[in-house]
Coordinates of C-alpha atoms in Angstrom, one line a residue:
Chain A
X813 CA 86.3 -73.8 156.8
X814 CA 87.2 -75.6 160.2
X815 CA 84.5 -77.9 161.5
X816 CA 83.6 -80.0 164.1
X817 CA 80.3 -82.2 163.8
X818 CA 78.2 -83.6 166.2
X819 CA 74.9 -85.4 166.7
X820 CA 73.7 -83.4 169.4
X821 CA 71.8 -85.6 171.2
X822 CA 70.0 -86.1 173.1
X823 CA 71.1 -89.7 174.0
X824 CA 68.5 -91.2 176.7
X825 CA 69.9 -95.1 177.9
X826 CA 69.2 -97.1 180.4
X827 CA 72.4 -97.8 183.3
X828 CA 73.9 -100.6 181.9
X829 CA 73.9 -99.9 177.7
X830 CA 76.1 -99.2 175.4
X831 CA 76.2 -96.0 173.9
X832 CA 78.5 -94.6 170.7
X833 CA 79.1 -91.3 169.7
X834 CA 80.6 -90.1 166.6
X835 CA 82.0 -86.5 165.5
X836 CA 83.3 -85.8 161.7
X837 CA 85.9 -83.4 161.3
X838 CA 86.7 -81.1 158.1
X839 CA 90.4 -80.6 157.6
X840 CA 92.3 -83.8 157.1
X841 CA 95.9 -82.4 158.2
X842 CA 94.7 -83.0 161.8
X843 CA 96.8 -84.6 164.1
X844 CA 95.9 -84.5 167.4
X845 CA 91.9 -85.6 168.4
X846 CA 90.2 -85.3 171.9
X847 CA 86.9 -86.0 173.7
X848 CA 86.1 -83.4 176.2
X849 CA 83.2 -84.2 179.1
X850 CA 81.4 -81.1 180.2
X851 CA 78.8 -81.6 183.6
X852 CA 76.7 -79.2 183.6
X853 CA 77.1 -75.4 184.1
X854 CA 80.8 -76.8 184.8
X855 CA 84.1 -76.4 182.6
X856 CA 85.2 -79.0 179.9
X857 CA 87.4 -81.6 181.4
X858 CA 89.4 -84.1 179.2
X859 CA 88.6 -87.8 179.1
X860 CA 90.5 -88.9 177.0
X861 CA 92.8 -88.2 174.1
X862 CA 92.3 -90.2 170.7
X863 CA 95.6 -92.3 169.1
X864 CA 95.9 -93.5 165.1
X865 CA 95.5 -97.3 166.9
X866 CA 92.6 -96.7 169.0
X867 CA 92.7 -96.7 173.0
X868 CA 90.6 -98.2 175.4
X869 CA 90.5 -96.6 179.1
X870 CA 88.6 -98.5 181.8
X871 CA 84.7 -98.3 179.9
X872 CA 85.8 -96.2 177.4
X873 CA 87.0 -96.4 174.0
X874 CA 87.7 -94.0 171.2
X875 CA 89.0 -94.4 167.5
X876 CA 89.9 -92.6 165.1
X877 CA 89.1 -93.1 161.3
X878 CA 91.5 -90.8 159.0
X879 CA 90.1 -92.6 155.8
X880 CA 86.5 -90.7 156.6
X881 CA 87.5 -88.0 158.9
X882 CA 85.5 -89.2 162.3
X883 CA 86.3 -90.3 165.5
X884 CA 84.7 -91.8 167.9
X885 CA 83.6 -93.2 171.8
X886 CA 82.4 -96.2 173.1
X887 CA 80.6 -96.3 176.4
X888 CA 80.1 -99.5 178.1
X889 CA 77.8 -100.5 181.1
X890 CA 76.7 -96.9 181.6
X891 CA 76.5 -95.5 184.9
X892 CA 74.4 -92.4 185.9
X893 CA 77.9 -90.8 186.5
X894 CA 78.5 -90.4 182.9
X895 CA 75.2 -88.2 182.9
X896 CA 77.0 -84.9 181.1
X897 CA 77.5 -83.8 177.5
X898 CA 80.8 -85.6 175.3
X899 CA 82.7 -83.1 173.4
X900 CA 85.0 -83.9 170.5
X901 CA 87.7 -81.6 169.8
X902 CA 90.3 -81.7 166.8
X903 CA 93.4 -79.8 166.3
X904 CA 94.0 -77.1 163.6
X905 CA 97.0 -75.1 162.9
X906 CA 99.8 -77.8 163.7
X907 CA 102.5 -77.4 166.6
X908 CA 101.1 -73.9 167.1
X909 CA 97.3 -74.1 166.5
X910 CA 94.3 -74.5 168.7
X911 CA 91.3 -77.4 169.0
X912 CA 88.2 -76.7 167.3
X913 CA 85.0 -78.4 169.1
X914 CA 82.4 -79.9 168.5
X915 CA 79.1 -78.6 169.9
X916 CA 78.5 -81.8 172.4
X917 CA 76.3 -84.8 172.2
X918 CA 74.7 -84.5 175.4
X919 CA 73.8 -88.2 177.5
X920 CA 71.1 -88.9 180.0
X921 CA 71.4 -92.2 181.7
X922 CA 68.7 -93.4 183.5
X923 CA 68.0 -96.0 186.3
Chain B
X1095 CA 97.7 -77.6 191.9
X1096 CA 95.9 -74.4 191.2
X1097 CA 94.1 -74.6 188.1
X1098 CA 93.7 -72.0 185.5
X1099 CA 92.5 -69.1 187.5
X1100 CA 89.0 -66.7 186.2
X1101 CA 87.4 -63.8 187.8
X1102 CA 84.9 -62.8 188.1
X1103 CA 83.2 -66.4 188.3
X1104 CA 79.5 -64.2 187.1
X1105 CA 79.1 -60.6 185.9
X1106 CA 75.9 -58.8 185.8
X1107 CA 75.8 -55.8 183.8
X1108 CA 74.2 -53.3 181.6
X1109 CA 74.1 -52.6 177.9
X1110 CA 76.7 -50.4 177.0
X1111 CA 79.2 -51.2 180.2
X1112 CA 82.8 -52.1 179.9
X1113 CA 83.2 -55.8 180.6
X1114 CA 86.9 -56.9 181.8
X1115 CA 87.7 -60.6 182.0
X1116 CA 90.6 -61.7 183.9
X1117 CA 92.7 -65.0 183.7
X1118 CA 96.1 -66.6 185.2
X1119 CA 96.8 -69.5 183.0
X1120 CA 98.9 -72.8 184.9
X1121 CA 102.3 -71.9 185.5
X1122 CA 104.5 -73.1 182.5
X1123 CA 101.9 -73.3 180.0
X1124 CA 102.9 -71.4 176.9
X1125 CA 99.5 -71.4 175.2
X1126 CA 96.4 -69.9 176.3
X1127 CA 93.0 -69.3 175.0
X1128 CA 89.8 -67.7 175.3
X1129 CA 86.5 -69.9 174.6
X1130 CA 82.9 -68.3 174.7
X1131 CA 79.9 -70.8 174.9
X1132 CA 76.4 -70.3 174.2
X1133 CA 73.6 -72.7 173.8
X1134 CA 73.3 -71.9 170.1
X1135 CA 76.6 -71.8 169.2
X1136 CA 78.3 -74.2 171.6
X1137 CA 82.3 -73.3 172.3
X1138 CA 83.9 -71.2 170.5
X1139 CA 87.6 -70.1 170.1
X1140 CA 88.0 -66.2 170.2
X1141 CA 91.6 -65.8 170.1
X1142 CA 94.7 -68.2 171.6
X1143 CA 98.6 -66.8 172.2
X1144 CA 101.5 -68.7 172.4
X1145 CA 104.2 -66.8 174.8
X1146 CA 102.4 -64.1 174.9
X1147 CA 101.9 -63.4 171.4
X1148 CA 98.7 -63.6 170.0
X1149 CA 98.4 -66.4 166.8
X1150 CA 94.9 -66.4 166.0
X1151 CA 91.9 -63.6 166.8
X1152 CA 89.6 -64.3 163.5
X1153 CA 87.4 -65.7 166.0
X1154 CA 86.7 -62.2 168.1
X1155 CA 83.3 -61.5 167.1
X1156 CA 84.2 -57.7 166.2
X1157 CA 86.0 -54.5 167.4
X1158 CA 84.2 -54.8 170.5
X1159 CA 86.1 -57.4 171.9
X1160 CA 90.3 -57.4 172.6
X1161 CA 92.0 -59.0 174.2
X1162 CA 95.9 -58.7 175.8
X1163 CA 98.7 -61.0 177.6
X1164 CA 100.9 -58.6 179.1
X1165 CA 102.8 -61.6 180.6
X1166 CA 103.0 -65.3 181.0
X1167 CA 101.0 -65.1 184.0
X1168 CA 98.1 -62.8 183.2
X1169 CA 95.8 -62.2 180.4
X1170 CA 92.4 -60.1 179.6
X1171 CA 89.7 -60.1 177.6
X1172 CA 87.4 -56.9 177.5
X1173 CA 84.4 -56.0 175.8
X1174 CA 83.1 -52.5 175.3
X1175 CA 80.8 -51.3 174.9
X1176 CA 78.6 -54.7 175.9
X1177 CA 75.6 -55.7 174.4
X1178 CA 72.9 -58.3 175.7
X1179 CA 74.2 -60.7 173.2
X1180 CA 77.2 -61.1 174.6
X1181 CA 75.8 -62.8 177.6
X1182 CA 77.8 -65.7 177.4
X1183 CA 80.2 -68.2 179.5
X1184 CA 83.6 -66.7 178.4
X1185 CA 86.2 -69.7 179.4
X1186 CA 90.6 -69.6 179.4
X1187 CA 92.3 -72.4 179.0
X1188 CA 96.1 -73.1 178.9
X1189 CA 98.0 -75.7 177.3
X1190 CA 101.6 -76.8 177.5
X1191 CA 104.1 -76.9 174.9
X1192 CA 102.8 -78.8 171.7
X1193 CA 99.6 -79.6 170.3
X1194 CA 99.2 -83.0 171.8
X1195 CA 99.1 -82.0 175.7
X1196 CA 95.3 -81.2 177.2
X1197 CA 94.1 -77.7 177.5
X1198 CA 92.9 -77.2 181.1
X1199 CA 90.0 -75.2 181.3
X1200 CA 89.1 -72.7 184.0
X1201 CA 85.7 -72.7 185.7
X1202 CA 84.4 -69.6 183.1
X1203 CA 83.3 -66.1 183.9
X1204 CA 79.6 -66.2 183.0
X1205 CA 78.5 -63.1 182.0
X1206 CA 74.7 -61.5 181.5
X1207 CA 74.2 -58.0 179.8
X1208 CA 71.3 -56.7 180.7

């Protein structure tokens, strides 16, 4: 069975905090890992893809752990911009397949 | 750039109604996909093609649902007869060759059976 685990949130922090989220995935032949942002009543957008070594954009960070299936992103010095709900999303089916998501950990920063 | 394409953007219709969602994936992208999302369920794969050709439909909920690509350019997903609890945002995406490249997502067709 393919799936995609979440906490769902949600995540209330203050501007300024760090936040994590993790997501655990099912099927270990994965290859290819992604965290999704979705604003409300808006489409998915990607923000970032997730590499074996870890990557690091700007405030962000993911990693990936293949040992225990999960992935991960870091927030740092959260603004109210990143207000919107955090999607993981993990490859199935190889060259050919498709992403299973996640349902979304949803974050509320406040002033 | 234009995006991935949807229309209608919202549909209002009654039970029992023939529902037809439209969507032009970005030029060159070989794979394409349809996503519903509800609050319950979150997003969830339906059916994806690559070059046309459909790969993977175990996720159409039942006969109800079917969906076509006629061409690179074009693709359709229709429900009939619609039921309220299909009321749904129904999104396309499109992805490029490989399974490492983003899907793009188009803005949904949000859709309330009545």
């Amino acid at each position: 069975r393919k799936e995609v685990e979440q906490d769902p949130g949600p995540f209330n922090v203050p501007e300024g905090a760090t936040v994590a989220f993790n997501c655990t995935y099912s099927n270990s032949a994965s290859q290819s890992f992604f965290w999704y942002r979705q604003d409300c009543r808006k489409e998915p957008k990607l923000l970032m893809s997730v590499y074996s070594s870890g990557n690091e954009d700007g405030r962000f960070t993911a990693q990936l752990n293949r040992a225990s299936q999960y992935i991960s992103l870091l927030i740092r010095d959260s603004k109210l911009s990143d207000s919107a709900t955090y999607l993981c999303a993990v490859n199935y089916g190889g060259s050919q397949g498709n992403l299973i998501f996640g349902k979304g950990t949803k974050l509320s920063v406040k002033p | 750039d234009a995006g991935v394409i949807q229309s209608p953007r919202h549909e209002v219709t009654e039970m029992g109604q023939e529902v037809t969602l439209r969507c032009k994936p970005i030029s060159g992208h070989n794979s394409l996909f349809w996503y519903r999302q509800t609050m319950m369920r979150g997003l969830e794969l339906l059916i994806y093609f690559n070059n046309n050709v459909p790969i993977d439909d175990s996720g159409m909920p039942e006969d109800r649902f079917s969906a076509k690509m006629p061409n690179a350019s074009f693709s359709t997903l229709k429900i009939q007869p619609s039921e309220p609890r299909d009321s749904a945002v129904y999104f396309c995406a499109s992805r490029g060759q490989g399974m490492f490249n983003e899907q793009f997502f188009g803005p949904g067709t949000r859709l309330t059976v009545l």
